[in-house]
Short mmCIF file of C-alpha atoms and ligand atoms in Angstrom, two decimals:
data_model
loop_
_atom_site.label_atom_id
_atom_site.label_comp_id
_atom_site.label_asym_id
_atom_site.label_seq_id
_atom_site.Cartn_x
_atom_site.Cartn_y
_atom_site.Cartn_z
CA MET A 13 -39.92 -1.79 1.22
CA SER A 14 -36.52 -3.34 0.41
CA LYS A 15 -34.55 -5.10 3.15
CA ASN A 16 -31.55 -3.33 4.69
CA THR A 17 -28.14 -4.77 3.65
CA ASP A 18 -25.23 -4.93 6.12
CA VAL A 19 -21.77 -4.50 4.64
CA VAL A 20 -18.69 -4.93 6.84
CA VAL A 21 -15.38 -3.51 5.61
CA VAL A 22 -12.36 -5.11 7.29
CA GLY A 23 -9.53 -2.57 7.27
CA GLY A 24 -9.80 1.22 7.26
CA GLY A 25 -6.96 2.16 4.89
CA TYR A 26 -7.19 3.78 1.44
CA ALA A 27 -9.14 0.84 -0.03
CA GLY A 28 -11.45 0.26 2.93
CA VAL A 29 -12.36 3.92 3.46
CA MET A 30 -12.97 4.48 -0.26
CA ALA A 31 -15.21 1.38 -0.41
CA ALA A 32 -17.14 2.31 2.75
CA ASN A 33 -17.81 5.86 1.54
CA ARG A 34 -18.95 4.71 -1.90
CA LEU A 35 -21.38 2.22 -0.39
CA THR A 36 -23.32 5.08 1.22
CA GLN A 37 -24.83 5.83 -2.20
CA ARG A 38 -27.68 3.57 -1.10
CA ASP A 39 -29.74 4.55 1.95
CA ASP A 40 -30.68 0.91 2.57
CA VAL A 41 -27.04 -0.17 3.09
CA THR A 42 -25.53 -0.08 6.59
CA VAL A 43 -21.73 0.17 6.48
CA THR A 44 -19.35 -0.81 9.30
CA VAL A 45 -15.56 -0.42 9.11
CA ILE A 46 -13.40 -2.51 11.45
CA ASN A 47 -9.92 -1.08 12.01
CA PRO A 48 -7.46 -1.53 14.89
CA ARG A 49 -6.80 2.21 15.32
CA PRO A 50 -9.19 5.13 15.84
CA VAL A 51 -7.27 7.18 13.23
CA PHE A 52 -6.67 6.84 9.49
CA VAL A 53 -3.01 6.28 8.60
CA PRO A 54 -1.83 7.77 5.28
CA ARG A 55 0.96 5.21 5.06
CA LEU A 56 2.75 7.04 2.28
CA ARG A 57 3.78 9.59 4.96
CA LEU A 58 5.44 7.04 7.27
CA HIS A 59 9.00 7.85 6.16
CA GLN A 60 8.17 11.47 7.02
CA LEU A 61 7.01 10.38 10.47
CA VAL A 62 10.43 8.74 10.95
CA GLY A 63 12.18 11.90 9.72
CA GLY A 64 10.00 14.15 11.90
CA THR A 65 8.16 16.14 9.20
CA HIS A 66 4.66 14.54 9.46
CA ASP A 67 2.64 12.70 12.11
CA ALA A 68 1.04 10.41 9.47
CA VAL A 69 -2.42 10.35 11.05
CA VAL A 70 -5.75 11.82 9.90
CA ASP A 71 -9.01 11.84 11.90
CA TYR A 72 -11.56 9.39 10.52
CA GLU A 73 -14.10 12.19 10.96
CA ASP A 74 -12.32 13.95 8.09
CA VAL A 75 -12.29 11.01 5.64
CA LEU A 76 -15.20 8.69 6.55
CA ALA A 77 -18.78 9.47 5.54
CA ASP A 78 -21.01 10.33 8.51
CA ARG A 79 -23.20 7.28 7.97
CA VAL A 80 -20.29 4.81 8.28
CA ARG A 81 -19.87 3.17 11.69
CA LEU A 82 -16.28 2.63 12.87
CA VAL A 83 -15.49 -0.29 15.17
CA VAL A 84 -11.98 0.04 16.64
CA ASP A 85 -10.85 -3.58 16.82
CA SER A 86 -9.12 -6.27 14.76
CA ALA A 87 -10.85 -9.07 12.89
CA THR A 88 -9.36 -12.43 13.86
CA TRP A 89 -11.57 -14.78 11.83
CA ILE A 90 -14.01 -14.59 8.96
CA ASP A 91 -16.74 -17.21 9.08
CA ALA A 92 -17.66 -17.19 5.39
CA ALA A 93 -20.38 -19.85 5.75
CA GLY A 94 -21.99 -18.14 8.76
CA ARG A 95 -21.36 -14.60 7.37
CA SER A 96 -19.77 -13.17 10.49
CA VAL A 97 -16.46 -11.68 11.64
CA THR A 98 -14.89 -12.47 15.01
CA LEU A 99 -13.22 -9.57 16.80
CA ALA A 100 -10.01 -9.65 18.87
CA GLU A 101 -11.72 -7.96 21.83
CA GLY A 102 -14.52 -10.52 21.75
CA GLY A 103 -17.86 -10.75 19.99
CA THR A 104 -18.83 -11.08 16.35
CA ILE A 105 -20.35 -8.87 13.67
CA GLY A 106 -22.68 -10.36 11.07
CA TYR A 107 -22.77 -9.23 7.44
CA ASP A 108 -24.55 -9.66 4.14
CA TYR A 109 -21.39 -8.66 2.22
CA LEU A 110 -17.79 -8.27 3.42
CA ILE A 111 -15.06 -6.16 1.85
CA TYR A 112 -11.60 -7.48 2.65
CA ALA A 113 -9.13 -4.55 2.76
CA VAL A 114 -6.54 -5.37 5.43
CA GLY A 115 -3.64 -3.82 3.45
CA SER A 116 0.00 -4.65 4.02
CA GLY A 117 2.91 -4.19 6.40
CA SER A 118 6.54 -5.23 6.58
CA SER A 119 7.46 -8.45 4.79
CA GLY A 120 8.84 -10.33 7.80
CA PRO A 121 12.48 -10.59 6.64
CA SER A 122 13.99 -14.07 6.40
CA VAL A 123 17.64 -12.92 6.66
CA PRO A 124 19.29 -14.11 9.93
CA GLY A 125 19.11 -11.45 12.63
CA ALA A 126 16.80 -9.11 10.67
CA ALA A 127 13.63 -9.90 12.62
CA GLU A 128 15.57 -9.28 15.85
CA PHE A 129 17.75 -6.26 15.00
CA ALA A 130 16.29 -4.48 11.97
CA TYR A 131 13.46 -1.93 12.23
CA PRO A 132 10.56 -1.96 9.77
CA VAL A 133 8.81 1.24 8.70
CA ALA A 134 5.64 0.00 6.99
CA THR A 135 3.05 0.45 9.77
CA LEU A 136 2.27 3.37 12.08
CA GLU A 137 3.51 1.53 15.17
CA ALA A 138 6.73 0.37 13.44
CA ALA A 139 7.49 3.89 12.20
CA GLN A 140 6.81 5.39 15.65
CA ARG A 141 9.12 2.84 17.27
CA LEU A 142 11.87 3.59 14.74
CA ARG A 143 11.50 7.31 15.32
CA SER A 144 12.02 6.90 19.06
CA VAL A 145 15.02 4.59 18.51
CA LEU A 146 16.60 7.25 16.26
CA TRP A 147 15.78 9.91 18.84
CA ASP A 148 18.01 8.01 21.32
CA THR A 149 20.79 7.41 18.76
CA PRO A 150 23.60 9.93 18.20
CA VAL A 151 23.28 11.74 14.89
CA THR A 152 26.79 10.58 13.90
CA ALA A 153 25.83 6.87 14.21
CA ALA A 154 25.85 4.76 11.03
CA VAL A 155 22.35 4.06 9.72
CA THR A 156 21.65 1.39 7.09
CA VAL A 157 18.47 1.31 5.03
CA VAL A 158 17.83 -2.06 3.37
CA GLY A 159 15.79 -1.98 0.15
CA GLY A 160 16.26 0.11 -3.00
CA GLY A 161 12.54 0.59 -3.77
CA PRO A 162 10.57 3.81 -3.15
CA THR A 163 10.18 3.25 0.62
CA GLY A 164 13.92 2.66 1.10
CA ILE A 165 14.90 5.63 -1.07
CA GLU A 166 12.44 7.99 0.63
CA THR A 167 13.44 6.88 4.13
CA ALA A 168 17.18 7.19 3.41
CA ALA A 169 16.73 10.65 1.86
CA GLU A 170 14.51 11.90 4.69
CA LEU A 171 16.98 10.85 7.40
CA ALA A 172 19.96 12.33 5.57
CA GLU A 173 18.24 15.63 4.84
CA GLN A 174 16.16 16.19 7.97
CA GLN A 175 18.49 14.72 10.60
CA GLY A 176 21.88 14.98 8.90
CA ARG A 177 22.47 11.25 9.38
CA ALA A 178 25.16 9.12 7.77
CA VAL A 179 22.98 6.76 5.74
CA THR A 180 23.93 3.80 3.56
CA LEU A 181 21.21 2.52 1.24
CA ILE A 182 21.63 -1.15 0.35
CA CYS A 183 19.60 -1.96 -2.73
CA GLY A 184 20.00 -5.74 -3.09
CA GLY A 185 19.89 -5.13 -6.86
CA VAL A 186 19.33 -1.97 -8.82
CA LEU A 187 18.25 1.35 -7.28
CA GLY A 188 14.55 2.11 -7.92
CA PRO A 189 13.79 -0.92 -10.12
CA TYR A 190 10.67 0.73 -11.54
CA LEU A 191 12.47 3.89 -12.72
CA HIS A 192 13.54 4.52 -16.32
CA PRO A 193 17.39 4.40 -16.54
CA ARG A 194 17.46 8.19 -17.08
CA ALA A 195 15.38 8.83 -13.98
CA ARG A 196 17.54 6.33 -12.08
CA ARG A 197 20.64 8.37 -12.90
CA THR A 198 18.88 11.43 -11.50
CA ALA A 199 17.92 9.47 -8.37
CA ARG A 200 21.57 8.50 -7.82
CA LYS A 201 22.57 12.15 -8.18
CA TYR A 202 19.98 13.34 -5.64
CA LEU A 203 21.00 10.71 -3.10
CA ALA A 204 24.69 11.60 -3.56
CA GLU A 205 23.87 15.28 -2.98
CA LEU A 206 22.20 14.32 0.30
CA GLY A 207 25.30 12.32 1.29
CA VAL A 208 23.56 8.91 1.09
CA SER A 209 25.95 6.08 0.11
CA VAL A 210 24.17 3.79 -2.33
CA LEU A 211 25.27 0.16 -2.75
CA GLU A 212 23.79 -1.51 -5.82
CA GLY A 213 24.26 -4.82 -7.61
CA PRO A 214 23.95 -8.49 -6.69
CA ASP A 215 26.66 -8.30 -3.99
CA ALA A 216 24.83 -5.44 -2.32
CA SER A 217 22.37 -7.69 -0.60
CA ILE A 218 22.22 -8.31 3.11
CA THR A 219 23.01 -11.82 4.32
CA ALA A 220 22.83 -11.18 8.07
CA VAL A 221 21.94 -8.42 10.52
CA ALA A 222 23.61 -8.09 13.93
CA ARG A 223 22.97 -5.58 16.75
CA GLU A 224 25.40 -3.01 15.35
CA ALA A 225 26.44 -4.35 11.93
CA VAL A 226 25.20 -5.83 8.68
CA GLU A 227 26.87 -8.47 6.51
CA LEU A 228 26.83 -8.25 2.72
CA GLY A 229 26.77 -10.96 0.06
CA ASP A 230 30.41 -10.25 -0.87
CA GLY A 231 31.54 -10.96 2.71
CA ARG A 232 31.91 -7.33 3.82
CA THR A 233 30.70 -6.24 7.24
CA LEU A 234 29.43 -2.68 7.66
CA ALA A 235 28.93 -0.91 10.98
CA SER A 236 25.23 -0.11 11.41
CA GLN A 237 23.91 1.19 14.69
CA VAL A 238 20.39 1.35 13.31
CA THR A 239 19.30 -0.97 10.47
CA ILE A 240 16.00 -0.16 8.76
CA TRP A 241 14.20 -2.87 6.78
CA THR A 242 12.13 -1.69 3.80
CA ALA A 243 12.66 -4.63 1.43
CA GLY A 244 9.17 -5.72 0.44
CA PHE A 245 5.70 -5.62 1.97
CA GLY A 246 3.85 -8.61 3.46
CA VAL A 247 0.11 -8.96 4.01
CA PRO A 248 -1.89 -10.07 7.09
CA ASP A 249 -2.79 -13.78 7.15
CA LEU A 250 -6.49 -13.25 8.03
CA ALA A 251 -7.82 -14.69 4.73
CA ASP A 252 -5.59 -17.75 4.90
CA ARG A 253 -6.40 -18.27 8.59
CA SER A 254 -10.10 -18.09 7.73
CA GLY A 255 -9.79 -20.86 5.14
CA LEU A 256 -10.14 -18.55 2.12
CA ARG A 257 -7.90 -19.13 -0.86
CA THR A 258 -4.98 -16.72 -1.29
CA ASP A 259 -2.05 -16.19 -3.65
CA ALA A 260 1.46 -17.25 -2.56
CA ALA A 261 1.91 -13.95 -0.69
CA GLY A 262 -1.35 -14.33 1.28
CA ARG A 263 -3.51 -11.86 -0.70
CA LEU A 264 -7.14 -12.92 -1.07
CA LEU A 265 -7.67 -14.56 -4.48
CA THR A 266 -10.53 -13.03 -6.43
CA ASP A 267 -11.97 -12.96 -9.92
CA GLU A 268 -11.82 -9.80 -12.03
CA THR A 269 -14.88 -8.33 -10.28
CA LEU A 270 -12.80 -8.57 -7.04
CA THR A 271 -15.11 -11.29 -5.69
CA SER A 272 -13.45 -14.06 -3.64
CA VAL A 273 -13.03 -17.25 -5.66
CA ASP A 274 -14.51 -19.10 -2.65
CA ASN A 275 -17.45 -16.94 -1.66
CA GLU A 276 -19.66 -14.52 -3.59
CA ARG A 277 -20.37 -12.47 -0.46
CA ILE A 278 -16.69 -11.55 0.03
CA VAL A 279 -15.04 -8.89 -2.14
CA ALA A 280 -11.41 -7.73 -1.79
CA ALA A 281 -9.53 -4.49 -2.48
CA GLY A 282 -6.14 -2.85 -2.02
CA ASP A 283 -2.78 -4.39 -1.15
CA SER A 284 -4.41 -7.54 0.28
CA SER A 285 -6.25 -8.48 -2.93
CA ALA A 286 -5.03 -10.65 -5.81
CA PRO A 287 -7.49 -10.45 -8.72
CA SER A 288 -6.99 -13.48 -11.02
CA ASP A 289 -3.68 -14.12 -9.24
CA LEU A 290 -2.35 -11.04 -11.10
CA PRO A 291 -2.30 -8.42 -8.34
CA PHE A 292 -1.87 -4.72 -9.11
CA ARG A 293 1.18 -2.83 -7.84
CA MET A 294 0.77 -2.21 -4.12
CA SER A 295 0.02 1.50 -3.88
CA ALA A 296 -2.34 4.00 -2.32
CA TYR A 297 -3.42 4.94 -5.83
CA ALA A 298 -4.48 1.40 -6.80
CA ALA A 299 -6.00 0.82 -3.33
CA GLY A 300 -8.40 3.77 -3.84
CA CYS A 301 -9.46 2.55 -7.29
CA LEU A 302 -9.84 -1.05 -6.14
CA GLY A 303 -11.81 0.07 -3.07
CA ALA A 304 -14.24 1.98 -5.30
CA HIS A 305 -14.58 -0.99 -7.66
CA ALA A 306 -15.15 -3.41 -4.76
CA ALA A 307 -18.00 -1.18 -3.54
CA ASP A 308 -19.44 -1.11 -7.07
CA THR A 309 -19.35 -4.92 -7.20
CA VAL A 310 -21.32 -5.13 -3.94
CA LEU A 311 -23.78 -2.44 -5.09
CA ASN A 312 -24.26 -4.31 -8.39
CA ARG A 313 -25.08 -7.52 -6.53
CA ILE A 314 -27.53 -5.76 -4.22
CA ALA A 315 -29.24 -4.27 -7.27
CA GLY A 316 -29.38 -7.70 -8.95
CA GLU A 317 -26.98 -6.56 -11.69
CA GLN A 318 -23.86 -8.24 -13.08
CA PRO A 319 -20.61 -6.77 -11.60
CA THR A 320 -18.01 -5.61 -14.13
CA PRO A 321 -14.29 -6.51 -14.36
CA ILE A 322 -11.73 -4.16 -12.81
CA ASP A 323 -9.92 -1.85 -15.21
CA LEU A 324 -7.28 0.68 -14.22
CA SER A 325 -4.04 2.09 -15.53
CA PHE A 326 -1.13 3.60 -13.65
CA PRO A 327 -0.27 7.07 -14.98
CA ALA A 328 2.88 7.49 -12.86
CA MET A 329 4.88 6.63 -9.77
CA CYS A 330 6.72 9.15 -7.66
CA ILE A 331 9.51 9.35 -5.12
CA SER A 332 10.52 12.16 -2.78
CA PHE A 333 14.15 12.92 -1.93
CA GLY A 334 13.63 14.89 1.25
CA ARG A 335 11.33 17.90 1.35
CA GLY A 336 12.50 19.89 -1.69
CA THR A 337 13.19 17.41 -4.49
CA GLY A 338 11.31 14.60 -6.18
CA ILE A 339 11.00 12.38 -9.22
CA PHE A 340 7.61 11.97 -10.87
CA GLN A 341 8.11 9.06 -13.25
CA LEU A 342 5.46 8.93 -15.98
CA GLY A 343 4.30 5.43 -16.85
CA HIS A 344 2.78 3.60 -19.81
CA LYS A 345 -0.67 2.15 -19.33
CA ASP A 346 0.82 -1.26 -18.57
CA ASP A 347 2.65 0.22 -15.54
CA THR A 348 6.14 0.37 -17.08
CA ALA A 349 8.27 3.53 -16.96
CA MET A 350 8.40 6.03 -19.85
CA ARG A 351 11.51 8.02 -20.75
CA LEU A 352 9.69 11.10 -19.54
CA TYR A 353 9.84 12.16 -15.92
CA PHE A 354 9.71 15.34 -13.86
CA SER A 355 12.52 16.03 -11.43
CA GLY A 356 13.68 18.63 -8.90
CA ARG A 357 11.08 21.00 -7.45
CA ALA A 358 8.51 20.14 -10.17
CA GLY A 359 8.89 16.43 -9.37
CA LYS A 360 8.48 17.18 -5.68
CA LYS A 361 5.38 19.32 -6.25
CA LEU A 362 3.74 16.58 -8.32
CA LYS A 363 4.64 13.99 -5.67
CA GLU A 364 3.15 16.18 -2.94
CA TYR A 365 0.06 16.73 -5.06
CA SER A 366 -0.47 12.97 -5.48
CA CYS A 367 0.07 12.29 -1.74
CA ALA A 368 -2.51 14.93 -0.87
CA ALA A 369 -4.85 13.66 -3.62
CA SER A 370 -4.90 10.13 -2.17
CA VAL A 371 -6.58 11.53 0.97
CA LYS A 372 -8.60 14.19 -0.85
CA HIS A 373 -10.25 11.49 -3.00
CA LEU A 374 -11.51 9.85 0.22
CA VAL A 375 -12.90 13.15 1.49
CA THR A 376 -14.63 13.82 -1.83
CA GLU A 377 -16.11 10.31 -1.91
CA ALA A 378 -17.41 10.79 1.66
CA ARG A 379 -19.22 13.98 0.59
CA LYS A 380 -20.26 12.80 -2.87
CA PRO A 381 -20.40 8.98 -2.90
CA GLY A 382 -19.96 7.45 -6.36
CA SER A 383 -17.83 10.33 -7.66
CA HIS A 384 -14.36 8.73 -7.68
CA SER A 385 -13.12 7.89 -11.18
CA TRP A 386 -9.72 6.86 -12.52
CA PRO A 387 -7.86 6.31 -15.81
CA LYS A 388 -8.75 3.03 -17.51
CA ASP A 389 -6.51 0.78 -19.59
CA GLY A 390 -8.80 -1.62 -21.44
CA LYS A 391 -5.99 -3.40 -23.30
CA HIS A 392 -3.08 -4.75 -21.28
CA ARG A 393 -4.87 -6.61 -18.53
CA PRO A 394 -6.97 -8.73 -20.92
CA GLN A 395 -3.68 -9.57 -22.72
CA LEU A 396 -2.02 -10.56 -19.43
CA LEU A 397 -5.03 -12.68 -18.49
CA ALA A 398 -4.98 -14.38 -21.90
CA ALA A 399 -1.24 -15.12 -21.55
CA GLN A 400 -1.83 -16.51 -18.07
CA HIS A 401 -4.63 -18.72 -19.45
CA ASP A 402 -2.36 -19.97 -22.29
CA ASP A 403 0.44 -20.76 -19.82
CA ALA A 404 -1.94 -22.75 -17.66
CA ALA A 405 -3.26 -24.64 -20.71
CA ALA A 406 0.24 -25.43 -22.13
CA PRO A 407 1.25 -29.10 -21.70
CA VAL A 408 4.08 -29.67 -19.22
CA ALA A 409 7.26 -30.76 -21.08
C1 LIG B 8 6.82 4.65 3.69
C2 LIG B 8 5.81 4.32 2.63
C3 LIG B 8 5.71 5.15 1.51
C4 LIG B 8 4.76 4.88 0.52
N1 LIG B 8 4.66 5.71 -0.55
C5 LIG B 8 3.69 5.51 -1.47
C6 LIG B 8 3.51 6.42 -2.56
O1 LIG B 8 4.24 7.39 -2.70
N2 LIG B 8 2.50 6.18 -3.43
C7 LIG B 8 1.65 5.12 -3.29
O2 LIG B 8 0.72 4.98 -4.12
N3 LIG B 8 1.81 4.23 -2.29
C8 LIG B 8 2.81 4.39 -1.37
N4 LIG B 8 2.96 3.50 -0.33
C9 LIG B 8 2.16 2.26 -0.32
C10 LIG B 8 0.75 2.53 0.20
O3 LIG B 8 0.81 3.19 1.44
C11 LIG B 8 -0.03 1.22 0.34
O4 LIG B 8 0.02 0.54 -0.89
C12 LIG B 8 -1.48 1.53 0.72
O5 LIG B 8 -1.49 1.98 2.06
C13 LIG B 8 -2.40 0.33 0.56
O6 LIG B 8 -3.69 0.71 0.95
P1 LIG B 8 -4.68 -0.39 1.57
O7 LIG B 8 -5.96 0.33 1.86
O8 LIG B 8 -4.72 -1.59 0.74
O9 LIG B 8 -4.00 -0.83 2.94
P2 LIG B 8 -3.54 -0.02 4.22
O10 LIG B 8 -3.36 1.41 3.93
O11 LIG B 8 -2.39 -0.80 4.74
O12 LIG B 8 -4.78 -0.15 5.20
C14 LIG B 8 -5.18 -1.40 5.72
C15 LIG B 8 -5.84 -1.17 7.07
O13 LIG B 8 -6.36 -2.43 7.53
C16 LIG B 8 -6.03 -2.59 8.90
N5 LIG B 8 -6.04 -4.02 9.26
C17 LIG B 8 -5.04 -4.94 9.06
N6 LIG B 8 -5.43 -6.12 9.58
C18 LIG B 8 -6.67 -5.95 10.09
C19 LIG B 8 -7.58 -6.81 10.77
N7 LIG B 8 -7.28 -8.10 11.02
N8 LIG B 8 -8.76 -6.29 11.18
C20 LIG B 8 -9.09 -5.00 10.93
N9 LIG B 8 -8.26 -4.14 10.30
C21 LIG B 8 -7.07 -4.61 9.88
C22 LIG B 8 -4.65 -1.94 8.99
O14 LIG B 8 -4.30 -1.67 10.34
C23 LIG B 8 -4.85 -0.69 8.13
O15 LIG B 8 -5.41 0.35 8.89
C24 LIG B 8 3.91 3.74 0.66
C25 LIG B 8 4.02 2.92 1.79
C26 LIG B 8 4.95 3.20 2.76
C27 LIG B 8 5.04 2.30 3.98
#
């Protein structure tokens, strides 16, 4: 009889849940997920939580396979040599393999006053806090959203449409950097229709945040009773703290099979992973694919087989502008925007479909482990890796 294998998954987000469910393909694998909350958070609904149209929680019973054990706690240390995880509430859990899937949160802004006076939106607790602050703030008060990426756009649009707020969106560059210029023009139009003031360009960056104002690069001061920080995601420092090598942002460094460059028993997935120091775009979509691949790598090792390199392509990215309108930007396989995009109600329907799909994939994998599949690329990543290798080999001038 073969020995039972214990796999611990740290983090119960899109990547961690997908990985845990897929591991249940083998009866001789015991899977434990460690997560600080007893509920799954579909983070791509957090701007809706702030706007009051979604509670952004799902019962783990609905997304986790029955055989997966959930430990509600936080990992504070990974002892890679001793193969155990220390928990915040005390005690340790041993493992044969560990999947590192701690995700991301707010980036910890470095602008003076931002940590003190600006509200992040990137975690459940941050979004709940912001919602209650807005609840106590008159609807006529000036609200500033910092960050022109999807999270900033969606938050600004939601607050303008659902709460009738006077919102200024400060992009610190161009609006929706990923979007094709044609789709960007449409995005500007939608935000204008919702009454959101959009400030773009190099001067439209925040240099300081005060209790009721923000300062811009061109010296202007804008009144802002509530300032919301969406500029960039940061990752937990658990890997770094545990002495495992990370990229500059703190994501666990892995090879292309998603295995830690320091330890063959540790495999990473989702926003907190950096395969070959060329991380994929942080997204629920990639997190699900990476989670499935991380599980496959562990299952390969248990079976004594060689794990395969990760391969995935991004078919699209999408942004909602309140509840009735959206942009579904089609992408090339190398994750750059095409000219083609869907807008209006069609864009919104496709966006809603992909939000629902990110949870549905977890449910399907719980019921039918091993079933999740995704579009492959096959071409661009090997080219990127080769270019990275050439750069590293080039003599320094
Ligand atoms: C407002 C908003 C809108 C978004 N919209 C989209 C979108 O439209 N499309 C899209 O693809 N993506 C979107 N995203 C991004 C997407 O939500 C993330 O990329 C995705 O959640 C990453 O999944 P993950 O599993 O890697 O991490 P997460 O979903 O962040 O899950 C990580 C889990 O690990 C837990 N954890 C952290 N530290 C520890 C620890 N020490 N011990 C145990 N557990 C720990 C966390 O609490 C969390 O539960 C959006 C994000 C936000 C905030």
